Each structure stands twice: as C-alpha cells, then as structure tokens.
Amino acid sequence: MTYYQQHQSDFLEGLKTFLRIPSISTLSEHKPDIRRAADFALNELRAAGMTKAELIEGTGNPLVYAEWLGAPGKPTILFYGHYDVQPPDPLDEWKSPPFEPEVRGNDIFARGACDDKGQVLIQIKAVEGLLKTTGKLPVNVKFLLEGEEETGGEHIEEYVKSKPPRLKADAAVVCDTEMFAPEMPTICVGLRGMVYYELTVQGADHDLHSGVYGGAAPNPMQAVAEIICALKDRDGHIKIPGFYDRVKPPSALERQAWARLPFDEKEYTEKEMGARELVGEPEVPLFERVWARPTLEVHGIRGGFTGEGAKTVIPARAVAKISTRLVGDQRVDEAMAQFKAAVKAATPKGVTAEVKMLHSGEPSLTNPDNPFIHASAEAMKQVFGKETVYIRSGGSIPVVGVFDRYLGVPSVMMGFGLPDDNLHAPNEKFHLPNFYRGIEAVARYLEILGQ
Ligand code: BES
Ligand code: MN
Ligand code: MN
C-alpha cells in the first residue's frame, strides 16, 4: 500500500477540520475564522515538511506562504489556492449544516468542500506524501494561499504586483476549477474576467404613500428595472455600446475540441441546473456562450417593501448588485467606463444612479502548448486512467491573470471539482474519490516534472 492509500482516513479527518472553520471572507464578523483557517493551512504546510512556512500580513486577510527549495537545477512550482469560502445562505436549503461536514455516499458536504478547501488540501497532501516517503520533492515547491478570493483578492494582487523575489517560479498550479465530467481529467485553459458593481438609485429623499404621490413621484425600483433591461436584451445581448469590441472568438481548433466533448444538453439543463430551458445569445453555441462570451448578471435587488402582506409605498431608493464577465482583450478599466456610461444613458428622469465597483479581475487565456501543462495532462491521465481534456471555464480567478502579467508565470489549472458540486450554492460537496485521486495526480505531476 502506498502512503496515499494508507492515509486516506487521515486526509479526510484533516479536511473535516478545515471545513468546520467558517472562513467567510465577505462577512466581517468572520475575521477570527479567517485567521483560524489561515493558521490551519500554515500548520498543515509545516506538518507536511515545508520550510519557511509563514503568514504574510498586509491590508487584507493574511496570505499563507511556504517553500521547499531542495531541488537545485529543477523547476519551481508555485501552488495557489484559497482558504476563504462563500457565505452559506440560504441556510434552510442545506440537508446538513454547512460547517458540520457530513459524508453521504462518496461525497463530503460542506461549504468550501470543493471551492476551495478540498483542493487546497489536495496540494498540501500531495507534497506531504512525497516528503514523508522520500524525504524530498522532485522539484522546488512554493505555496501561496489567499483568504479573500471570494471577495476579489485585492491583497494578493497587490502583493504579486510588487514582484517579490520569493514568488519566482516556472509555473503556477491552481486547483480551483472543475472537471468537465466525472472520470474525465480536465485542464482549464481559460477563465473569464469580471467587474462587480453596486448600483444605487435614489428617488425622493424619503418613502412616499403610493396613493397620494403615485403618478407624480419617481420610483427607484422601477428605475433599477429599466436600467437593467437597457443593459441586456431578452436574447442575452449586452447593449452597452462598445462592449463586444475586444471580444475574441475561440480558434477553430478549440471550437472543434469543444464540439467533441460528450454532452447531454437535456441533462445539463434539467438535472444539473434544475431549469426548464437554456437562454442566452441564440446564435452562439452553448460552450462559447459560457466560456468565451461576456455576460451581465443581476445578483440581487434590495429596496422597497418585501415583508408579509401589502404596504403601499414608493421607496426612496433601490440597490442592485450586478456583474459583468469579460473575455478576450476586454479590460476592466474600459469595461467599467462603458458600463457607467450606459447606466447614465439609461437612467430615467427623477432619479439619480450611482455606480460603485466592488471588485474586478482581468480575463485570462493560457496557451496549452507548454511542458508544464503537458505534464499535468499526463499525470492526470495516469491516475484517472482516461485521456485529459482541455476546456475553458466561465468562472473567474483573478490571480491567474496577475501571475501571467506580473510574474510571467503560466498557470496550470488542474481542478478536481465536478459540475454538480454546487459551488456557491446550498449543499456544496466534494467527490471523495476525486479528493484522493487529486492528491495522487498532483504528486504524480511533481514526479513527472522532476524527471
Ligand atoms: N473557484 C471559483 C472559480 C471557478 C469555478 C473557476 C468553477 C472554474 C470553475 C472561484 O472561487 C470563484 O468563485 N470566483 C468568483 C470570482 C471572484 C472574483 C469573486 C467567480 O467566478 O464568481
Ligand atoms: Mn475557488
Ligand atoms: Mn468561489
């Protein structure tokens, strides 16, 4: 039996301990839990045998850094992951409490199980196994973990942009994406960027009786709806002038590869999403819509009366959370200017609209013809017993673009999540066979790189 097979139950216990910490980065009352999660990761790295493991303090949540540099002449890999998680709500939809991990069948259910604590532990345990069994690693290894990925990752961005010498590496390895399908090892080569906004619309300076003033008073809830409908039409086309100018279509080769992926649209729609019908730009194929086209989504609208029963009021203000995803050569600064101009043009009379940017990240695209990606494809093929596929993802991991632009380091996105892992949703889970195979695949990867 290998170290990895022998220690599966220890790995699982470690994961459960990690998952019990509610390290929610969007909620300030969880600051102490953020620190506990950072300390947990730090101790795991030390116990694994990494040297110079320490927290990097700064303006935001601590970064966790560790290194093992005992393989002179060999490449250096920079492992990235995040120890923060999304809020768990709506709480009543969870079958077991989000921070009391529960194994049901082959899955472990908890907030952060897949995104990203399970995958952070995959990286640490892979290194631990090699160090415990051979006393060394086949290549040089560094870790940089962050605690505010889910809120936009400002701290890590600032740190990486300062180009600290200790981050020098040949490739970054990011385990924070999904496999295309179960049993199908997957490398993600493209991520969308994003800009997240808060739109505040103000009408009168206080709430008004809708009978007495209806017909004369501006209604900010209606205004929010009008603005949103002006930004995107019913066919999913974004109406912001210039927004598509820098979008780049996928190459013919990529399109062909996507068309070969085994896919059941009905199952995707009805089972995975639980929806009746797909929407979006009718003339654009599905994978291109979610991987290679910009989108605009409304996440929430707050304002007015939503309590029990009826209240006849014209609210004084309304707030909407809206984000846009970016692709190709679209850039945050320009997209933001376009968005603000479009909101201004769409704002009806009688109200004011204020746009605040909450966070942003540039899109990224990696050329798969690179030895670090080939080695990853080979390692996963060996462990999963199936050919590795290359896809893009519609999600965003801002640091990937930052590694590329500021460190000149390509990212190898070998992720072990599954399409039904419920990221950011109730009943998030991680498939335990992927947890264990992920650990072995990352270890195999380091061995291949060392040869
Ligand atoms: N790990 C996800 C991104 C992801 C999910 C990539 C699935 C590929 C497949 C990451 O934690 C995430 O949720 N990112 C946010 C962006 C962030 C800036 C808030 C996202 O994509 O919404
Ligand atoms: Mn993530
Ligand atoms: Mn996430």
Short mmCIF file of C-alpha atoms and ligand atoms in Angstrom, two decimals:
data_model
loop_
_atom_site.label_atom_id
_atom_site.label_comp_id
_atom_site.label_asym_id
_atom_site.label_seq_id
_atom_site.Cartn_x
_atom_site.Cartn_y
_atom_site.Cartn_z
CA MET A 1 0.00 0.00 0.00
CA THR A 2 1.24 3.49 -0.84
CA TYR A 3 1.39 6.34 1.66
CA TYR A 4 -1.57 7.87 -0.14
CA GLN A 5 -3.76 4.77 0.22
CA GLN A 6 -2.67 4.27 3.81
CA HIS A 7 -3.54 7.78 4.90
CA GLN A 8 -6.94 8.33 3.28
CA SER A 9 -8.76 8.49 6.59
CA ASP A 10 -6.22 10.98 7.99
CA PHE A 11 -6.68 13.13 4.89
CA LEU A 12 -10.44 13.02 5.39
CA GLU A 13 -10.16 13.99 9.06
CA GLY A 14 -7.91 16.90 8.10
CA LEU A 15 -10.42 18.04 5.50
CA LYS A 16 -13.26 17.90 8.03
CA THR A 17 -11.30 20.04 10.49
CA PHE A 18 -10.59 22.60 7.76
CA LEU A 19 -14.27 22.62 6.70
CA ARG A 20 -15.51 23.24 10.25
CA ILE A 21 -13.95 26.71 10.16
CA PRO A 22 -16.50 29.18 8.74
CA SER A 23 -13.90 31.34 6.96
CA ILE A 24 -16.38 33.51 5.07
CA SER A 25 -14.46 36.42 3.60
CA THR A 26 -17.47 38.54 2.62
CA LEU A 27 -18.72 38.87 6.21
CA SER A 28 -16.57 40.92 8.58
CA GLU A 29 -17.83 39.12 11.70
CA HIS A 30 -15.90 36.06 10.47
CA LYS A 31 -12.46 37.72 10.69
CA PRO A 32 -11.42 35.42 13.56
CA ASP A 33 -12.41 32.38 11.48
CA ILE A 34 -10.38 33.69 8.55
CA ARG A 35 -7.36 33.73 10.83
CA ARG A 36 -8.10 30.23 12.13
CA ALA A 37 -8.29 28.93 8.58
CA ALA A 38 -5.00 30.63 7.66
CA ASP A 39 -3.37 29.13 10.75
CA PHE A 40 -4.77 25.71 9.91
CA ALA A 41 -3.28 25.85 6.40
CA LEU A 42 0.01 27.12 7.80
CA ASN A 43 0.23 24.25 10.30
CA GLU A 44 -0.66 21.71 7.62
CA LEU A 45 2.16 23.05 5.45
CA ARG A 46 4.61 22.85 8.34
CA ALA A 47 3.49 19.34 9.25
CA ALA A 48 3.89 18.31 5.61
CA GLY A 49 7.54 19.28 5.84
CA MET A 50 7.54 22.61 4.02
CA THR A 51 10.13 25.08 5.22
CA LYS A 52 9.77 28.83 5.81
CA ALA A 53 6.03 28.50 6.29
CA GLU A 54 4.64 31.86 7.38
CA LEU A 55 1.75 34.27 7.17
CA ILE A 56 2.20 37.39 5.08
CA GLU A 57 0.26 40.16 6.76
CA GLY A 58 -0.98 43.17 4.88
CA THR A 59 -4.07 45.27 4.41
CA GLY A 60 -6.46 42.34 3.97
CA ASN A 61 -6.66 38.74 5.10
CA PRO A 62 -3.28 37.03 5.58
CA LEU A 63 -1.58 35.22 2.74
CA VAL A 64 -0.04 31.87 3.60
CA TYR A 65 3.40 31.26 2.17
CA ALA A 66 5.63 28.19 2.35
CA GLU A 67 8.52 26.80 0.34
CA TRP A 68 10.73 23.78 -0.15
CA LEU A 69 13.72 24.58 -2.33
CA GLY A 70 15.88 21.49 -2.03
CA ALA A 71 15.99 20.54 -5.72
CA PRO A 72 18.60 22.81 -7.32
CA GLY A 73 18.52 22.80 -11.10
CA LYS A 74 14.92 21.57 -11.14
CA PRO A 75 11.88 23.71 -11.98
CA THR A 76 9.95 25.63 -9.33
CA ILE A 77 6.20 25.21 -8.95
CA LEU A 78 4.02 27.80 -7.22
CA PHE A 79 0.86 26.24 -5.76
CA TYR A 80 -2.09 28.61 -5.40
CA GLY A 81 -5.40 28.14 -3.62
CA HIS A 82 -7.81 29.99 -1.32
CA TYR A 83 -8.86 29.19 2.24
CA ASP A 84 -11.86 31.55 2.29
CA VAL A 85 -15.36 30.47 1.35
CA GLN A 86 -18.66 31.96 0.19
CA PRO A 87 -21.48 32.65 2.64
CA PRO A 88 -23.68 29.56 3.13
CA ASP A 89 -27.14 31.09 2.73
CA PRO A 90 -29.93 30.15 2.09
CA LEU A 91 -29.37 28.06 5.21
CA ASP A 92 -32.67 26.18 5.22
CA GLU A 93 -31.85 24.54 1.90
CA TRP A 94 -28.86 22.64 3.32
CA LYS A 95 -29.51 18.97 4.13
CA SER A 96 -26.75 19.10 6.76
CA PRO A 97 -25.32 22.26 8.36
CA PRO A 98 -22.76 23.98 6.07
CA PHE A 99 -19.96 23.97 8.62
CA GLU A 100 -20.58 20.49 10.01
CA PRO A 101 -19.08 18.37 7.22
CA GLU A 102 -21.05 15.21 6.54
CA VAL A 103 -20.07 12.28 4.35
CA ARG A 104 -23.01 10.87 2.41
CA GLY A 105 -22.12 8.14 -0.02
CA ASN A 106 -18.95 9.15 -1.83
CA ASP A 107 -19.34 12.87 -1.21
CA ILE A 108 -18.47 15.21 1.62
CA PHE A 109 -20.96 18.04 2.07
CA ALA A 110 -19.90 21.41 3.50
CA ARG A 111 -19.33 24.99 2.38
CA GLY A 112 -15.86 25.13 0.81
CA ALA A 113 -15.63 21.35 0.32
CA CYS A 114 -14.77 21.80 -3.35
CA ASP A 115 -14.23 25.58 -3.53
CA ASP A 116 -11.52 25.54 -2.44
CA LYS A 117 -10.54 23.84 0.83
CA GLY A 118 -10.68 20.29 -0.52
CA GLN A 119 -8.46 21.29 -3.42
CA VAL A 120 -6.02 23.25 -1.24
CA LEU A 121 -5.61 20.14 0.88
CA ILE A 122 -5.04 18.06 -2.26
CA GLN A 123 -1.95 20.17 -2.98
CA ILE A 124 -0.66 20.02 0.59
CA LYS A 125 -1.22 16.27 1.00
CA ALA A 126 0.46 15.51 -2.33
CA VAL A 127 3.58 17.29 -1.14
CA GLU A 128 3.31 15.70 2.32
CA GLY A 129 3.26 12.19 0.87
CA LEU A 130 6.37 12.77 -1.23
CA LEU A 131 8.26 14.38 1.63
CA LYS A 132 7.29 11.69 4.16
CA THR A 133 8.14 8.77 1.91
CA THR A 134 11.22 10.04 0.07
CA GLY A 135 12.45 12.85 2.32
CA LYS A 136 12.50 15.23 -0.63
CA LEU A 137 10.50 16.63 -3.52
CA PRO A 138 11.29 16.05 -7.22
CA VAL A 139 11.07 19.81 -7.93
CA ASN A 140 11.14 23.03 -5.93
CA VAL A 141 7.78 23.95 -4.47
CA LYS A 142 6.24 27.14 -3.16
CA PHE A 143 2.75 27.76 -1.81
CA LEU A 144 0.79 31.00 -1.88
CA LEU A 145 -2.71 30.72 -0.40
CA GLU A 146 -5.10 33.62 -0.02
CA GLY A 147 -8.10 34.37 2.16
CA GLU A 148 -10.06 36.77 0.04
CA GLU A 149 -10.50 35.17 -3.36
CA GLU A 150 -14.28 35.19 -2.96
CA THR A 151 -14.26 38.94 -2.43
CA GLY A 152 -11.95 39.85 -5.28
CA GLY A 153 -8.43 39.16 -3.99
CA GLU A 154 -7.12 42.72 -3.66
CA HIS A 155 -4.37 41.82 -1.18
CA ILE A 156 -2.81 39.02 -3.22
CA GLU A 157 -2.98 41.17 -6.33
CA GLU A 158 -1.10 43.99 -4.63
CA TYR A 159 1.47 41.53 -3.28
CA VAL A 160 2.08 39.74 -6.59
CA LYS A 161 2.26 43.04 -8.48
CA SER A 162 5.15 44.07 -6.24
CA LYS A 163 7.05 41.09 -7.74
CA PRO A 164 8.57 39.74 -4.54
CA PRO A 165 11.62 37.58 -5.42
CA ARG A 166 10.26 34.71 -3.34
CA LEU A 167 7.42 34.22 -5.86
CA LYS A 168 9.83 33.44 -8.68
CA ALA A 169 8.59 30.24 -10.31
CA ASP A 170 8.36 28.43 -13.62
CA ALA A 171 4.66 27.66 -13.41
CA ALA A 172 1.73 28.15 -11.05
CA VAL A 173 -0.54 25.23 -10.23
CA VAL A 174 -4.11 26.21 -9.47
CA CYS A 175 -6.51 23.58 -8.13
CA ASP A 176 -9.73 25.61 -8.09
CA THR A 177 -11.63 24.56 -11.21
CA GLU A 178 -13.88 21.71 -12.31
CA MET A 179 -13.58 18.59 -14.40
CA PHE A 180 -15.80 18.57 -17.45
CA ALA A 181 -17.47 15.35 -16.34
CA PRO A 182 -16.92 12.62 -13.76
CA GLU A 183 -13.96 10.36 -14.65
CA MET A 184 -12.75 12.93 -17.15
CA PRO A 185 -9.49 14.59 -16.10
CA THR A 186 -9.60 18.20 -17.21
CA ILE A 187 -7.27 21.13 -17.64
CA CYS A 188 -8.86 24.57 -17.76
CA VAL A 189 -7.04 26.95 -20.09
CA GLY A 190 -9.29 30.00 -19.98
CA LEU A 191 -11.17 32.00 -17.38
CA ARG A 192 -13.46 34.97 -17.75
CA GLY A 193 -12.64 38.21 -16.03
CA MET A 194 -15.20 40.18 -14.11
CA VAL A 195 -16.31 43.51 -12.74
CA TYR A 196 -18.76 43.51 -9.86
CA TYR A 197 -20.90 46.60 -9.23
CA GLU A 198 -23.33 48.01 -6.75
CA LEU A 199 -25.89 50.29 -8.36
CA THR A 200 -27.73 52.69 -6.05
CA VAL A 201 -30.74 54.55 -7.39
CA GLN A 202 -32.27 57.38 -5.38
CA GLY A 203 -35.65 58.98 -5.99
CA ALA A 204 -37.35 61.19 -3.38
CA ASP A 205 -35.49 61.72 -0.11
CA HIS A 206 -37.99 59.60 1.86
CA ASP A 207 -40.56 56.87 1.24
CA LEU A 208 -43.91 58.12 -0.04
CA HIS A 209 -47.54 56.96 0.09
CA SER A 210 -48.12 55.39 -3.31
CA GLY A 211 -51.73 56.51 -3.49
CA VAL A 212 -51.08 60.08 -2.58
CA TYR A 213 -47.93 60.50 -4.71
CA GLY A 214 -48.24 57.72 -7.31
CA GLY A 215 -48.37 59.37 -10.74
CA ALA A 216 -46.03 62.16 -9.71
CA ALA A 217 -43.19 60.63 -7.68
CA PRO A 218 -40.15 58.91 -9.26
CA ASN A 219 -39.89 55.20 -8.41
CA PRO A 220 -36.29 53.93 -7.99
CA MET A 221 -37.35 50.27 -8.03
CA GLN A 222 -38.91 50.78 -11.46
CA ALA A 223 -35.81 52.75 -12.47
CA VAL A 224 -33.50 49.88 -11.50
CA ALA A 225 -35.59 47.53 -13.61
CA GLU A 226 -35.47 49.92 -16.57
CA ILE A 227 -31.72 50.36 -16.30
CA ILE A 228 -31.11 46.62 -16.16
CA CYS A 229 -33.35 45.97 -19.15
CA ALA A 230 -31.50 48.64 -21.09
CA LEU A 231 -28.14 46.93 -20.38
CA LYS A 232 -29.12 43.48 -21.66
CA ASP A 233 -31.91 42.46 -24.01
CA ARG A 234 -34.19 39.42 -23.86
CA ASP A 235 -31.84 37.43 -26.10
CA GLY A 236 -28.88 37.92 -23.78
CA HIS A 237 -27.18 40.56 -25.91
CA ILE A 238 -25.41 43.17 -23.85
CA LYS A 239 -26.50 46.58 -25.08
CA ILE A 240 -23.60 48.54 -23.58
CA PRO A 241 -22.02 50.42 -26.51
CA GLY A 242 -18.59 49.03 -27.43
CA PHE A 243 -18.79 46.11 -25.00
CA TYR A 244 -18.12 43.44 -27.64
CA ASP A 245 -15.38 45.35 -29.48
CA ARG A 246 -12.49 43.40 -27.90
CA VAL A 247 -14.16 40.02 -27.64
CA LYS A 248 -12.18 37.35 -29.49
CA PRO A 249 -13.83 34.25 -30.90
CA PRO A 250 -12.29 30.89 -29.94
CA SER A 251 -9.96 29.35 -32.54
CA ALA A 252 -11.29 26.79 -34.99
CA LEU A 253 -9.25 24.13 -33.20
CA GLU A 254 -10.77 25.00 -29.85
CA ARG A 255 -14.29 25.01 -31.31
CA GLN A 256 -13.71 21.56 -32.79
CA ALA A 257 -12.39 20.19 -29.49
CA TRP A 258 -15.43 21.58 -27.64
CA ALA A 259 -17.78 20.02 -30.15
CA ARG A 260 -16.22 16.62 -29.42
CA LEU A 261 -16.89 16.81 -25.66
CA PRO A 262 -19.54 14.30 -24.60
CA PHE A 263 -22.53 16.37 -23.61
CA ASP A 264 -26.21 15.89 -22.89
CA GLU A 265 -27.94 19.26 -23.07
CA LYS A 266 -31.16 18.00 -21.52
CA GLU A 267 -29.36 16.59 -18.52
CA TYR A 268 -27.31 19.77 -18.13
CA THR A 269 -30.45 21.88 -18.25
CA GLU A 270 -32.85 19.79 -16.20
CA LYS A 271 -30.65 17.85 -13.80
CA GLU A 272 -27.53 19.92 -13.26
CA MET A 273 -29.21 23.34 -13.39
CA GLY A 274 -32.74 22.32 -12.48
CA ALA A 275 -34.10 24.68 -15.14
CA ARG A 276 -36.61 24.21 -17.94
CA GLU A 277 -34.80 25.84 -20.81
CA LEU A 278 -31.47 27.45 -21.71
CA VAL A 279 -31.30 31.12 -22.55
CA GLY A 280 -28.64 33.49 -23.88
CA GLU A 281 -27.46 34.61 -27.28
CA PRO A 282 -29.36 32.29 -29.65
CA GLU A 283 -26.77 32.45 -32.44
CA VAL A 284 -23.85 31.43 -30.20
CA PRO A 285 -23.19 27.76 -29.29
CA LEU A 286 -23.53 26.88 -25.60
CA PHE A 287 -19.89 26.37 -24.59
CA GLU A 288 -18.94 29.56 -26.36
CA ARG A 289 -21.72 31.41 -24.51
CA VAL A 290 -20.49 30.33 -21.09
CA TRP A 291 -16.73 30.25 -21.74
CA ALA A 292 -15.93 32.79 -24.42
CA ARG A 293 -18.62 35.49 -24.38
CA PRO A 294 -19.12 38.34 -21.93
CA THR A 295 -22.24 38.28 -19.80
CA LEU A 296 -24.14 40.57 -17.48
CA GLU A 297 -25.97 39.15 -14.47
CA VAL A 298 -28.10 40.66 -11.72
CA HIS A 299 -27.38 39.09 -8.34
CA GLY A 300 -29.85 40.88 -6.13
CA ILE A 301 -32.11 43.89 -5.83
CA ARG A 302 -32.82 45.47 -2.49
CA GLY A 303 -35.35 48.12 -1.66
CA GLY A 304 -38.97 48.90 -1.02
CA PHE A 305 -41.36 46.60 0.73
CA THR A 306 -40.81 42.83 0.71
CA GLY A 307 -42.35 41.86 4.07
CA GLU A 308 -45.55 39.94 4.70
CA GLY A 309 -48.77 41.34 3.30
CA ALA A 310 -49.15 44.59 1.42
CA LYS A 311 -47.75 48.03 2.02
CA THR A 312 -48.43 50.83 -0.41
CA VAL A 313 -45.17 52.68 -0.61
CA ILE A 314 -42.97 54.30 -3.21
CA PRO A 315 -39.48 53.55 -1.94
CA ALA A 316 -36.93 56.34 -1.78
CA ARG A 317 -34.10 54.16 -3.04
CA ALA A 318 -33.16 50.83 -4.51
CA VAL A 319 -29.85 48.97 -4.75
CA ALA A 320 -28.86 46.32 -7.28
CA LYS A 321 -25.81 44.04 -7.36
CA ILE A 322 -24.72 43.48 -10.95
CA SER A 323 -21.66 41.90 -12.51
CA THR A 324 -20.25 41.59 -15.97
CA ARG A 325 -17.89 38.80 -17.10
CA LEU A 326 -15.13 39.72 -19.52
CA VAL A 327 -13.31 37.71 -22.20
CA GLY A 328 -10.61 38.08 -24.82
CA ASP A 329 -8.99 41.50 -24.90
CA GLN A 330 -11.68 43.20 -22.84
CA ARG A 331 -10.10 45.08 -19.94
CA VAL A 332 -11.53 46.07 -16.59
CA ASP A 333 -10.93 49.82 -16.91
CA GLU A 334 -12.55 50.15 -20.30
CA ALA A 335 -15.44 47.81 -19.47
CA MET A 336 -16.13 49.84 -16.35
CA ALA A 337 -16.19 53.14 -18.22
CA GLN A 338 -18.55 51.62 -20.80
CA PHE A 339 -20.83 50.25 -18.07
CA LYS A 340 -21.01 53.57 -16.24
CA ALA A 341 -21.80 55.48 -19.42
CA ALA A 342 -24.54 53.01 -20.32
CA VAL A 343 -26.12 53.26 -16.86
CA LYS A 344 -26.06 57.02 -17.10
CA ALA A 345 -27.74 56.95 -20.51
CA ALA A 346 -30.40 54.52 -19.26
CA THR A 347 -31.29 56.36 -16.04
CA PRO A 348 -34.87 57.68 -16.24
CA LYS A 349 -35.77 61.20 -15.13
CA GLY A 350 -36.43 61.94 -11.50
CA VAL A 351 -33.80 59.60 -10.04
CA THR A 352 -30.03 59.56 -9.67
CA ALA A 353 -27.94 56.45 -10.24
CA GLU A 354 -24.59 55.86 -8.61
CA VAL A 355 -22.30 53.00 -9.66
CA LYS A 356 -19.72 51.65 -7.25
CA MET A 357 -17.22 49.00 -8.33
CA LEU A 358 -16.81 46.33 -5.64
CA HIS A 359 -14.12 44.20 -7.24
CA SER A 360 -12.67 43.18 -10.56
CA GLY A 361 -10.32 40.79 -12.31
CA GLU A 362 -8.96 40.54 -15.84
CA PRO A 363 -9.74 37.55 -18.09
CA SER A 364 -7.00 35.01 -18.81
CA LEU A 365 -6.19 32.53 -21.54
CA THR A 366 -3.30 30.05 -21.35
CA ASN A 367 -1.55 28.50 -24.32
CA PRO A 368 -1.78 24.74 -23.68
CA ASP A 369 1.38 24.03 -25.69
CA ASN A 370 3.59 24.23 -22.68
CA PRO A 371 5.56 21.46 -20.94
CA PHE A 372 4.02 22.22 -17.54
CA ILE A 373 0.54 21.68 -18.94
CA HIS A 374 1.55 18.58 -20.88
CA ALA A 375 2.99 17.04 -17.72
CA SER A 376 -0.25 17.75 -15.85
CA ALA A 377 -2.32 16.13 -18.61
CA GLU A 378 -0.08 13.07 -18.44
CA ALA A 379 -0.18 12.83 -14.63
CA MET A 380 -3.97 13.01 -14.53
CA LYS A 381 -4.27 10.52 -17.36
CA GLN A 382 -2.14 8.05 -15.42
CA VAL A 383 -4.11 8.44 -12.19
CA PHE A 384 -7.64 8.63 -13.64
CA GLY A 385 -6.97 6.17 -16.46
CA LYS A 386 -8.59 8.44 -19.08
CA GLU A 387 -7.32 10.97 -21.60
CA THR A 388 -7.22 14.54 -20.26
CA VAL A 389 -9.48 17.12 -21.94
CA TYR A 390 -8.90 20.86 -22.30
CA ILE A 391 -11.73 23.27 -21.63
CA ARG A 392 -12.29 26.84 -20.54
CA SER A 393 -14.45 27.95 -17.68
CA GLY A 394 -16.90 30.79 -17.27
CA GLY A 395 -15.76 31.44 -13.70
CA SER A 396 -13.10 33.89 -12.62
CA ILE A 397 -9.88 33.52 -10.61
CA PRO A 398 -8.34 36.99 -10.79
CA VAL A 399 -4.87 35.94 -9.61
CA VAL A 400 -4.33 33.81 -12.72
CA GLY A 401 -4.20 36.91 -14.91
CA VAL A 402 -1.99 38.62 -12.34
CA PHE A 403 0.53 35.73 -12.31
CA ASP A 404 0.66 35.91 -16.09
CA ARG A 405 1.03 39.68 -16.40
CA TYR A 406 3.29 40.49 -13.48
CA LEU A 407 5.34 37.32 -12.93
CA GLY A 408 5.26 35.97 -16.48
CA VAL A 409 4.23 32.64 -14.96
CA PRO A 410 1.71 30.40 -16.78
CA SER A 411 -0.99 28.74 -14.66
CA VAL A 412 -1.75 25.06 -14.85
CA MET A 413 -5.38 24.75 -13.82
CA MET A 414 -5.82 21.14 -12.83
CA GLY A 415 -9.09 21.10 -10.92
CA PHE A 416 -10.99 18.21 -9.36
CA GLY A 417 -14.46 19.63 -8.79
CA LEU A 418 -17.49 18.16 -10.55
CA PRO A 419 -20.26 20.00 -12.39
CA ASP A 420 -22.78 19.04 -9.67
CA ASP A 421 -20.63 20.12 -6.70
CA ASN A 422 -22.93 23.11 -6.01
CA LEU A 423 -20.23 25.77 -5.74
CA HIS A 424 -21.54 28.94 -4.04
CA ALA A 425 -24.90 27.17 -3.57
CA PRO A 426 -26.56 25.13 -0.82
CA ASN A 427 -25.25 21.57 -0.36
CA GLU A 428 -21.79 22.22 -1.77
CA LYS A 429 -19.91 18.94 -1.89
CA PHE A 430 -16.66 17.36 -2.95
CA HIS A 431 -16.47 13.91 -4.50
CA LEU A 432 -14.14 11.98 -2.20
CA PRO A 433 -12.70 9.73 -4.94
CA ASN A 434 -11.62 12.97 -6.65
CA PHE A 435 -10.09 14.20 -3.41
CA TYR A 436 -7.93 11.08 -3.14
CA ARG A 437 -7.13 10.84 -6.86
CA GLY A 438 -6.42 14.55 -6.93
CA ILE A 439 -3.76 14.09 -4.26
CA GLU A 440 -2.14 11.28 -6.23
CA ALA A 441 -2.39 13.19 -9.50
CA VAL A 442 -0.63 16.24 -8.06
CA ALA A 443 2.09 14.01 -6.57
CA ARG A 444 2.49 12.21 -9.90
CA TYR A 445 2.69 15.61 -11.58
CA LEU A 446 5.61 16.68 -9.43
CA GLU A 447 7.36 13.36 -10.12
CA ILE A 448 6.96 13.75 -13.88
CA LEU A 449 8.28 17.31 -13.71
CA GLY A 450 11.32 16.09 -11.79
CA GLN A 451 12.29 13.52 -14.41
N1 BES B 1 -13.14 28.63 -8.00
C1 BES B 1 -14.02 29.67 -8.40
C2 BES B 1 -13.95 29.97 -9.88
C3 BES B 1 -14.27 28.80 -10.77
C4 BES B 1 -15.37 28.00 -10.54
C5 BES B 1 -13.46 28.54 -11.84
C6 BES B 1 -15.63 26.92 -11.36
C7 BES B 1 -13.74 27.48 -12.66
C8 BES B 1 -14.82 26.66 -12.42
C9 BES B 1 -13.71 30.93 -7.60
O1 BES B 1 -13.59 30.66 -6.23
C10 BES B 1 -14.82 31.92 -7.75
O2 BES B 1 -15.91 31.62 -7.34
N2 BES B 1 -14.55 33.08 -8.31
C11 BES B 1 -15.53 34.14 -8.38
C12 BES B 1 -14.84 35.43 -8.71
C13 BES B 1 -14.36 36.19 -7.54
C14 BES B 1 -13.62 37.41 -8.01
C15 BES B 1 -15.48 36.56 -6.60
C16 BES B 1 -16.49 33.93 -9.52
O3 BES B 1 -16.14 33.32 -10.53
O4 BES B 1 -17.61 34.39 -9.38
MN MN B 2 -12.45 28.99 -5.88
MN MN B 3 -15.69 30.52 -5.44
#
